[in-house]
PDB file of C-alpha atoms in Angstrom:
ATOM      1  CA  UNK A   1     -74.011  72.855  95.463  1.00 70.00           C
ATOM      2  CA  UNK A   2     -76.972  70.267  96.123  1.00 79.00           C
ATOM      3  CA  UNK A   3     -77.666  68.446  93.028  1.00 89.00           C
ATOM      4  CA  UNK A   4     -79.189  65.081  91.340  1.00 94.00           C
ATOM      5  CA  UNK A   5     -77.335  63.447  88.752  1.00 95.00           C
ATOM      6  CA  UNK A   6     -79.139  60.406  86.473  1.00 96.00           C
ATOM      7  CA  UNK A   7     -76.485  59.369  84.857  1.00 90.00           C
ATOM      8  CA  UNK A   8     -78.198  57.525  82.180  1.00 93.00           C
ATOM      9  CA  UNK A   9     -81.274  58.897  80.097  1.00 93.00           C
ATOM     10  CA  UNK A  10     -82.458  56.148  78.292  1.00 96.00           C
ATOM     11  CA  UNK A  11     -82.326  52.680  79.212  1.00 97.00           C
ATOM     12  CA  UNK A  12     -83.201  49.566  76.425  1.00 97.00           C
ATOM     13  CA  UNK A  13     -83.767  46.052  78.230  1.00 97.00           C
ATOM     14  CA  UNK A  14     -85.279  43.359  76.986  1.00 97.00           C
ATOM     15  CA  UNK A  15     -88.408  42.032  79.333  1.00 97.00           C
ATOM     16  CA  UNK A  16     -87.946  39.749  82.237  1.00 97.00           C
ATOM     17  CA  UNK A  17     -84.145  40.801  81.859  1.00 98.00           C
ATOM     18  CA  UNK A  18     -82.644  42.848  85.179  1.00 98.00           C
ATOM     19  CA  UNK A  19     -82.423  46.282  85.567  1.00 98.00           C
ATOM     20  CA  UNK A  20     -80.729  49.152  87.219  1.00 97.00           C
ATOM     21  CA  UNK A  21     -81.389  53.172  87.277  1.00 97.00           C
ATOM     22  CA  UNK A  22     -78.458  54.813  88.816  1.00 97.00           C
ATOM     23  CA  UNK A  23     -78.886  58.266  90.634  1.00 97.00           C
ATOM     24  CA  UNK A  24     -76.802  60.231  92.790  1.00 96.00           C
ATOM     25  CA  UNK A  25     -76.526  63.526  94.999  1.00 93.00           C
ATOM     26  CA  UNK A  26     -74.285  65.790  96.391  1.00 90.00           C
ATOM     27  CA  UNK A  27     -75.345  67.118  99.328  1.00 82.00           C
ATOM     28  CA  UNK A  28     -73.948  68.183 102.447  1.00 75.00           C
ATOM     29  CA  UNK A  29     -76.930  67.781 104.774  1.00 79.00           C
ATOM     30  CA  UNK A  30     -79.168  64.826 105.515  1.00 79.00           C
ATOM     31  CA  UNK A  31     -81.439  63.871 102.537  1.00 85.00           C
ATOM     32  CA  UNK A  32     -84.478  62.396 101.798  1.00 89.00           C
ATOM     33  CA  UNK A  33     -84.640  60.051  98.695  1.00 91.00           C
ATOM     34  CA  UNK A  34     -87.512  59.363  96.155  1.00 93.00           C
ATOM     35  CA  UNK A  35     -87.845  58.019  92.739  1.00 96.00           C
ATOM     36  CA  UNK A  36     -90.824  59.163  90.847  1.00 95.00           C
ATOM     37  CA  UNK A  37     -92.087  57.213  87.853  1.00 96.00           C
ATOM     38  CA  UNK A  38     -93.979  58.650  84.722  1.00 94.00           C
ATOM     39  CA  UNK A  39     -96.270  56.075  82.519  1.00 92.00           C
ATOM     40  CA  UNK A  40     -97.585  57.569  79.112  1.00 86.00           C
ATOM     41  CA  UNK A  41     -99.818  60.188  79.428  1.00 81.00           C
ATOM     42  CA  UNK A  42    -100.177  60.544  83.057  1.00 85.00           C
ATOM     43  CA  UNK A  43     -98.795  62.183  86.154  1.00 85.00           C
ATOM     44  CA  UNK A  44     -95.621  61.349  88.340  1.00 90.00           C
ATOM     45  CA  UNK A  45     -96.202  59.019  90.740  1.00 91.00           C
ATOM     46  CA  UNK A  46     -94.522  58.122  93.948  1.00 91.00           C
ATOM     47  CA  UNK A  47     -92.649  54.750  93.361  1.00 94.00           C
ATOM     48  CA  UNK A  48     -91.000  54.907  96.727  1.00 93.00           C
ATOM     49  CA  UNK A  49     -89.126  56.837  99.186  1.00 91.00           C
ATOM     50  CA  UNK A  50     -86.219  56.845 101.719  1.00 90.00           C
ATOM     51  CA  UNK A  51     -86.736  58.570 104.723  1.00 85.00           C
ATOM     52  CA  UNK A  52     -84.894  57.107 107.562  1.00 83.00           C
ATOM     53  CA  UNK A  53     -84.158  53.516 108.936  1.00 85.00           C
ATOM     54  CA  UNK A  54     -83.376  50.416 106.819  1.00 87.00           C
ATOM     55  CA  UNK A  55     -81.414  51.778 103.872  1.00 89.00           C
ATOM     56  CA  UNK A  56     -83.073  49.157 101.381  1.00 91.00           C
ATOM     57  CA  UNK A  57     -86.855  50.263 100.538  1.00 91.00           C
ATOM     58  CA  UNK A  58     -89.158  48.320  98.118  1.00 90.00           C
ATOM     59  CA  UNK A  59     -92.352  49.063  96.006  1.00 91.00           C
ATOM     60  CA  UNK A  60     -95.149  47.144  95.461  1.00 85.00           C
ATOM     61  CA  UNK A  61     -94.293  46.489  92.356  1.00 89.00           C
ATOM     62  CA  UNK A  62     -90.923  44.299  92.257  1.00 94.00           C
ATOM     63  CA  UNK A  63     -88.775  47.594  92.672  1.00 96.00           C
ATOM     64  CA  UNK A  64     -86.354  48.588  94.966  1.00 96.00           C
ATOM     65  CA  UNK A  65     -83.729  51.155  96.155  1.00 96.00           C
ATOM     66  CA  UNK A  66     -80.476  51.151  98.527  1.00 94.00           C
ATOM     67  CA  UNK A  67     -79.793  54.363 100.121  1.00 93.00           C
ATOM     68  CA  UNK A  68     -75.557  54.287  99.772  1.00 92.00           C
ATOM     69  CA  UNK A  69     -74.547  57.245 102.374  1.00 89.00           C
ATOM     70  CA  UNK A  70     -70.553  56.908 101.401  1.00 90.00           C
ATOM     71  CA  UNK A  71     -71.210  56.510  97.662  1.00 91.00           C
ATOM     72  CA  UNK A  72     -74.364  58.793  97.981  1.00 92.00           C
ATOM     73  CA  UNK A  73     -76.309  57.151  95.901  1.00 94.00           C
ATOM     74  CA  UNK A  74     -79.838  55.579  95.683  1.00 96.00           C
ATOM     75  CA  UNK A  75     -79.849  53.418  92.299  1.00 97.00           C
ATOM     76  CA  UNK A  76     -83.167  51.736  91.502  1.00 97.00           C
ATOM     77  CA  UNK A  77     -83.529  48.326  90.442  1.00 97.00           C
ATOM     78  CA  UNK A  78     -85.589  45.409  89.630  1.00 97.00           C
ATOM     79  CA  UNK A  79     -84.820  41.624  89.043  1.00 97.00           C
ATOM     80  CA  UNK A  80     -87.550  41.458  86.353  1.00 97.00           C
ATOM     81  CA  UNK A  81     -88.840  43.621  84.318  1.00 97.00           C
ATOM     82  CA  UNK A  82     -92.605  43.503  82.731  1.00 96.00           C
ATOM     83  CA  UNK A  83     -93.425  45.316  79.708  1.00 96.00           C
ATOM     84  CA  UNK A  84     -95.630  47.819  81.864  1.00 95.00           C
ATOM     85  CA  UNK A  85     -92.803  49.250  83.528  1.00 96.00           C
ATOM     86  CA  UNK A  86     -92.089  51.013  80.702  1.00 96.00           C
ATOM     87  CA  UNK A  87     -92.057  54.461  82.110  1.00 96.00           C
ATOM     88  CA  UNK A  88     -89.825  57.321  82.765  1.00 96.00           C
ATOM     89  CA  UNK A  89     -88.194  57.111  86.362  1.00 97.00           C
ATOM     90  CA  UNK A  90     -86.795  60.361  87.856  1.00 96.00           C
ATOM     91  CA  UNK A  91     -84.688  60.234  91.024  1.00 96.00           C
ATOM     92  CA  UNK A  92     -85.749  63.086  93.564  1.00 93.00           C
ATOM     93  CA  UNK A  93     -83.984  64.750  96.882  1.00 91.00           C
ATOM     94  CA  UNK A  94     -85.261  66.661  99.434  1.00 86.00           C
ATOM     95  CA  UNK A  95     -82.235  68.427 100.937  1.00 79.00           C
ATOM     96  CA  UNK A  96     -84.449  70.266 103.101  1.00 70.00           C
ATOM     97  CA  UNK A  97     -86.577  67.427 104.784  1.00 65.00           C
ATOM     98  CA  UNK A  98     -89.700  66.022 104.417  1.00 65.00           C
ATOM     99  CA  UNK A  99     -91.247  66.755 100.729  1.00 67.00           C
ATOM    100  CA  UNK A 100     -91.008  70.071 100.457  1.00 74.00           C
ATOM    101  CA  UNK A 101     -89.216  71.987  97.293  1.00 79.00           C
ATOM    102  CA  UNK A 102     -88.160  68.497  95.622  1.00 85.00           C
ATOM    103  CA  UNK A 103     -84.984  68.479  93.591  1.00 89.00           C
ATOM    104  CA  UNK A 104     -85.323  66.150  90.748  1.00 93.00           C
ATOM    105  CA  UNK A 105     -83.017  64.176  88.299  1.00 95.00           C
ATOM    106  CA  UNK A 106     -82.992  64.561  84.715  1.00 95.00           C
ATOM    107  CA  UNK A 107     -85.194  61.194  84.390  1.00 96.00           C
ATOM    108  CA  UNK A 108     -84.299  58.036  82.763  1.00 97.00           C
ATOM    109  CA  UNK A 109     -86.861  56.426  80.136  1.00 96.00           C
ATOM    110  CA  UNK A 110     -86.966  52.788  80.635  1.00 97.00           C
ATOM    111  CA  UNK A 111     -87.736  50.946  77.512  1.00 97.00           C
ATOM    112  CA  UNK A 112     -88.996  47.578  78.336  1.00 97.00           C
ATOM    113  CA  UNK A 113     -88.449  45.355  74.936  1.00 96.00           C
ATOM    114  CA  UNK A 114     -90.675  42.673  74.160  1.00 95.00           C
TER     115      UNK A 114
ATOM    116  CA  UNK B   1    -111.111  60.808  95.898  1.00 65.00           C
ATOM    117  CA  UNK B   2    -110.091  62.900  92.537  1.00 81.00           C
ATOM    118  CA  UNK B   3    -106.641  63.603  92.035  1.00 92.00           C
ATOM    119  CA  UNK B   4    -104.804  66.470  90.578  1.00 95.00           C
ATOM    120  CA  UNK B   5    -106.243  67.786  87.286  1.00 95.00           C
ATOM    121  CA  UNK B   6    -104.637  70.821  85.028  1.00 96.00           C
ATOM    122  CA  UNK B   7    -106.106  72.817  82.318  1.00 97.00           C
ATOM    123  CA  UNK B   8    -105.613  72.540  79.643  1.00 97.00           C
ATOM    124  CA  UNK B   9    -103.296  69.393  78.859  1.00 95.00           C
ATOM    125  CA  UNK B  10    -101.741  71.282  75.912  1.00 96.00           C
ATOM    126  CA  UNK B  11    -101.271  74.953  74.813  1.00 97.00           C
ATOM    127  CA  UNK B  12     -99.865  76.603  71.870  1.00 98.00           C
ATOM    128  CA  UNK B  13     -99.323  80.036  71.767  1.00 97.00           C
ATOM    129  CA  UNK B  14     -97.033  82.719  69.761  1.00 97.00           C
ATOM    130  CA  UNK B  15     -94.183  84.630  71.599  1.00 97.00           C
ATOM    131  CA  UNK B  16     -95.423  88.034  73.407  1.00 97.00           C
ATOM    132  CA  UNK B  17     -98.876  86.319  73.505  1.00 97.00           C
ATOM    133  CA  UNK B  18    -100.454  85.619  77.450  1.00 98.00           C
ATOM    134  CA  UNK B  19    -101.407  81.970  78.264  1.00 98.00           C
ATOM    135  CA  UNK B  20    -102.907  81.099  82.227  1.00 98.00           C
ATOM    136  CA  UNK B  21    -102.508  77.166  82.974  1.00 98.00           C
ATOM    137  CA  UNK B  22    -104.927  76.093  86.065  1.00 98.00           C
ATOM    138  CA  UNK B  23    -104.390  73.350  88.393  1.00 98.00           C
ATOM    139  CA  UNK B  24    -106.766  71.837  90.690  1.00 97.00           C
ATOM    140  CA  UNK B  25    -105.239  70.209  93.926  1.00 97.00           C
ATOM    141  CA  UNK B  26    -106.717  67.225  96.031  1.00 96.00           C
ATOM    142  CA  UNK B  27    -109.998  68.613  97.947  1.00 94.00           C
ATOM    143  CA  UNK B  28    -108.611  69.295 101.600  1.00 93.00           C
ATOM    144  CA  UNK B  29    -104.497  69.368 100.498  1.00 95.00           C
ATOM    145  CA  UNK B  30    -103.577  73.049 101.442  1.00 95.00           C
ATOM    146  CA  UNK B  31     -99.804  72.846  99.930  1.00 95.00           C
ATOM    147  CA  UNK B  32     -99.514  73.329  96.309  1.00 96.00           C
ATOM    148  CA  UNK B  33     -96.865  73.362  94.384  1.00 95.00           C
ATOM    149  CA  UNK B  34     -95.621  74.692  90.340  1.00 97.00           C
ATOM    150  CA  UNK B  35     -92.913  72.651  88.866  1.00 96.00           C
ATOM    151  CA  UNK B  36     -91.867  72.870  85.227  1.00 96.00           C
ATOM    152  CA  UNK B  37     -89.865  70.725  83.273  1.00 95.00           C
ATOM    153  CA  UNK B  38     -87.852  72.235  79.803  1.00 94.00           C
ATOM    154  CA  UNK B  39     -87.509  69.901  77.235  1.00 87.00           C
ATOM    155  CA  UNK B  40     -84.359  67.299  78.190  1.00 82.00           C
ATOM    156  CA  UNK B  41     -83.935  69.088  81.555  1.00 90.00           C
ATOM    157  CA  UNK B  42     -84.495  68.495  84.815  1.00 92.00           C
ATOM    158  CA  UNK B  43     -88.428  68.833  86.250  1.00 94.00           C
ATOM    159  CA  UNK B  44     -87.457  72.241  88.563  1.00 94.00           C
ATOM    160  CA  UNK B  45     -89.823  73.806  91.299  1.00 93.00           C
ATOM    161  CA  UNK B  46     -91.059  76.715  90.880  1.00 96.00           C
ATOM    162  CA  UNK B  47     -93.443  77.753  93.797  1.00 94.00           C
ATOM    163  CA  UNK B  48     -95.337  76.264  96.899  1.00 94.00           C
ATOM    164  CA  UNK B  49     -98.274  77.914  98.314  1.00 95.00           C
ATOM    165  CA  UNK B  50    -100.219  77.283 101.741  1.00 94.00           C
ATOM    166  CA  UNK B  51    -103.522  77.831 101.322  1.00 95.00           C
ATOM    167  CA  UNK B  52    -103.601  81.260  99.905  1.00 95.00           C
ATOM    168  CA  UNK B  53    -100.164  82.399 100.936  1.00 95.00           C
ATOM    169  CA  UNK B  54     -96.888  82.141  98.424  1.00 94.00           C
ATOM    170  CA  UNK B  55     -94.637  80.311 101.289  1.00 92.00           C
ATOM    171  CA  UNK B  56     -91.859  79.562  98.864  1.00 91.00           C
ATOM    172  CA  UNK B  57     -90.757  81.371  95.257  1.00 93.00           C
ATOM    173  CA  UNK B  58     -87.489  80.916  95.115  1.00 92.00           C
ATOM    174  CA  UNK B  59     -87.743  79.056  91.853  1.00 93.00           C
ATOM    175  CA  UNK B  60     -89.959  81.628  89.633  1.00 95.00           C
ATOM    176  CA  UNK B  61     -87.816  82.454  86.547  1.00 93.00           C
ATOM    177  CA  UNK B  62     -89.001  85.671  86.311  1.00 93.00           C
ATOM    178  CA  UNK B  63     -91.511  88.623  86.701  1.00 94.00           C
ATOM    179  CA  UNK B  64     -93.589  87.341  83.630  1.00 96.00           C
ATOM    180  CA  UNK B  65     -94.667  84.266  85.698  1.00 97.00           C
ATOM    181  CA  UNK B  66     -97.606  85.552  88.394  1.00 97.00           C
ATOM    182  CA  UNK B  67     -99.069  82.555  90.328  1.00 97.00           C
ATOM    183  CA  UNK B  68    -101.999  83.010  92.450  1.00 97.00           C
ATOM    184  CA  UNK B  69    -104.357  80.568  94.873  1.00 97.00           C
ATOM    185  CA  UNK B  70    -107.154  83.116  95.630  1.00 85.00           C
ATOM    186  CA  UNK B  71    -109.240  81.315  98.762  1.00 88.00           C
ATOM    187  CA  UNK B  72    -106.893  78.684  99.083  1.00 85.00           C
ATOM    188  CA  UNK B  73    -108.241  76.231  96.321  1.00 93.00           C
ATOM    189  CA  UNK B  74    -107.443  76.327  92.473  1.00 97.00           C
ATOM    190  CA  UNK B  75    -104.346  77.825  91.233  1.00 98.00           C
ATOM    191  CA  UNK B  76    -103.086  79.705  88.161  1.00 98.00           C
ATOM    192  CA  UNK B  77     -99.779  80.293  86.900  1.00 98.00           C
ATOM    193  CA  UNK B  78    -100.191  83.166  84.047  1.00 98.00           C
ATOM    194  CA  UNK B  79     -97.444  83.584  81.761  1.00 97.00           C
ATOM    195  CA  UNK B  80     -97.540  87.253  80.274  1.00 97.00           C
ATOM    196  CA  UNK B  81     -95.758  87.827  77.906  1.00 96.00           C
ATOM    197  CA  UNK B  82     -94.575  84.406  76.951  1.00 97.00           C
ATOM    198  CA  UNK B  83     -91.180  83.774  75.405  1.00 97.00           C
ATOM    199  CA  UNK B  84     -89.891  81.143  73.299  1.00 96.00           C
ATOM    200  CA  UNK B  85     -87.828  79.428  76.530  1.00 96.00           C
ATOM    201  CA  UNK B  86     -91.380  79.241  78.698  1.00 97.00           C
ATOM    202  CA  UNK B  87     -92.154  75.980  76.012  1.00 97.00           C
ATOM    203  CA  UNK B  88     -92.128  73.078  78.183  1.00 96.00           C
ATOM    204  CA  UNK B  89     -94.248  71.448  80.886  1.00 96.00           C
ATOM    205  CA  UNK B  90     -95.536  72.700  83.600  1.00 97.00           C
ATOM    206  CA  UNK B  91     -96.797  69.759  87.109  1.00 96.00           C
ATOM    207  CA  UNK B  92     -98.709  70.884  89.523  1.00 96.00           C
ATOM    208  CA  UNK B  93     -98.363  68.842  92.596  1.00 94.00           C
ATOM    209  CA  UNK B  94    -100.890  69.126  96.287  1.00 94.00           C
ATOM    210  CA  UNK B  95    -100.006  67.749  99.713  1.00 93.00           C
ATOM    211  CA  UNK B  96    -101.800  67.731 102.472  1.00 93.00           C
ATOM    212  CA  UNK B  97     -99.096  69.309 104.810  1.00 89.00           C
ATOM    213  CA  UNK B  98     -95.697  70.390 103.518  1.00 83.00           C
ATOM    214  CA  UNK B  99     -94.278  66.822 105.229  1.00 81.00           C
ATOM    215  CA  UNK B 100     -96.938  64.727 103.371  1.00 84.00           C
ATOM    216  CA  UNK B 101     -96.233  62.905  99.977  1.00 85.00           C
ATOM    217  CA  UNK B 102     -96.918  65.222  96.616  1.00 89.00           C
ATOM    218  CA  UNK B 103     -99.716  64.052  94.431  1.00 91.00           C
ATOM    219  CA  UNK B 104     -98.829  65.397  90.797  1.00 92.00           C
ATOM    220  CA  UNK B 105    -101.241  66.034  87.913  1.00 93.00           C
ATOM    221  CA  UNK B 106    -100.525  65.049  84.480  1.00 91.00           C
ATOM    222  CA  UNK B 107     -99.203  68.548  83.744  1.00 94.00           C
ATOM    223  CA  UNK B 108    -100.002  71.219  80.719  1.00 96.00           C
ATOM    224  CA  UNK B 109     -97.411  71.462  77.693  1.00 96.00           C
ATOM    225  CA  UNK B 110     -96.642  74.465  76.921  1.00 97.00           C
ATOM    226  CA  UNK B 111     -95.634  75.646  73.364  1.00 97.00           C
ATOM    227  CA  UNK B 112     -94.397  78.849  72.575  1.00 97.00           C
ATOM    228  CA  UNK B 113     -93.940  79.407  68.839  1.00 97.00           C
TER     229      UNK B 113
END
């Protein structure tokens, strides 16, 4: 079965300290990777997304992610983090291509502490 | 350019009572999509419509949930009668095709008491 696994659901770290989200799939079939973040009171937003090419993407803000075929994984993580990254992240798979009918992780809330 | 917006933000209703939640996609995106997150669970997919037409339902939980896009713009998602396991939050999402990146709303929560 095709499925998202965030193994943690709440992550403490105190601010400028380093940080990692882990996420993983099963799947079968060739995937396409996101990680969706959640500030307070607003919508999910794209944070970024593996498609195809270089497995290491980056946002624009300080975060990346390393697409791990043989471990299947695509952790998220960031060297330093800020206060406003305190957010919920969810990890996302499109086992069917492209962005349609997105299979999401449980999330992972992301306390930054001052 | 205005994103996605749902009505309302938050809804409480009793059990066996009928609520509608509306979402508005991006002017011009003809994909749009229901999601809906239970508490502590993962945020699951529910439908995906182009334009007007249902193109994917595979996630509807069951036949109290009827979604509908009449002329391809706003949809609703009307929940009749509503049970105590419908509580939870409901994302709406638009794209422009079904390959382009999903722009979410902020979503309507959804109590059932």
């Amino acid at each position: 079965a095709q499925s998202v696994t965030q193994l943690d659901s709440q992550v403490p770290v105190f601010e400028e300290a380093p940080v990692e989200l882990r996420c993983n799939y099963s799947s079968s079939v060739s995937v396409y990777l996101f990680w969706y973040v959640q500030y307070p009171n607003q919508g999910l937003q794209l944070l970024l997304k593996y498609l195809s090419g270089s497995t290491l993407v980056e946002s624009i803000n300080g975060f990346e992610a390393e697409f791990n075929k043989s471990q299947t994984s695509f952790h998220l993580r960031k060297p330093s983090v800020h206060i406003s990254d305190t957010a919920e992240y969810f990890c996302a798979v499109s086992f069917s291509g492209g962005y349609q009918k997105v299979t999401f992780g449980i999330g992972t809330k992301l306390q930054v502490i001052p | 350019e205005a994103g996605v917006t749902q009505f309302p933000s938050h809804s409480v209703i009793e059990k066996g009572q009928t609520v509608t939640l509306r979402c508005d996609p991006i002017s011009g995106h003809d994909n749009l999509y229901w999601y809906r997150r239970v508490m502590g669970k993962e945020i699951k997919f529910l439908l995906h419509f182009v334009k007007e037409s249902k193109q994917d339902e595979s996630g509807m939980p069951n036949n109290r949930f009827l979604a509908e896009r009449t002329g391809g713009t706003y949809s609703t998602l009307k929940v009749q009668p509503a049970e105590l396991e419908d509580s939870g939050v409901y994302f709406c999402a638009s794209s422009r095709t079904g390959w382009d990146e999903q722009y979410f709303g902020p979503g309507t929560r959804l109590t059932v008491t």
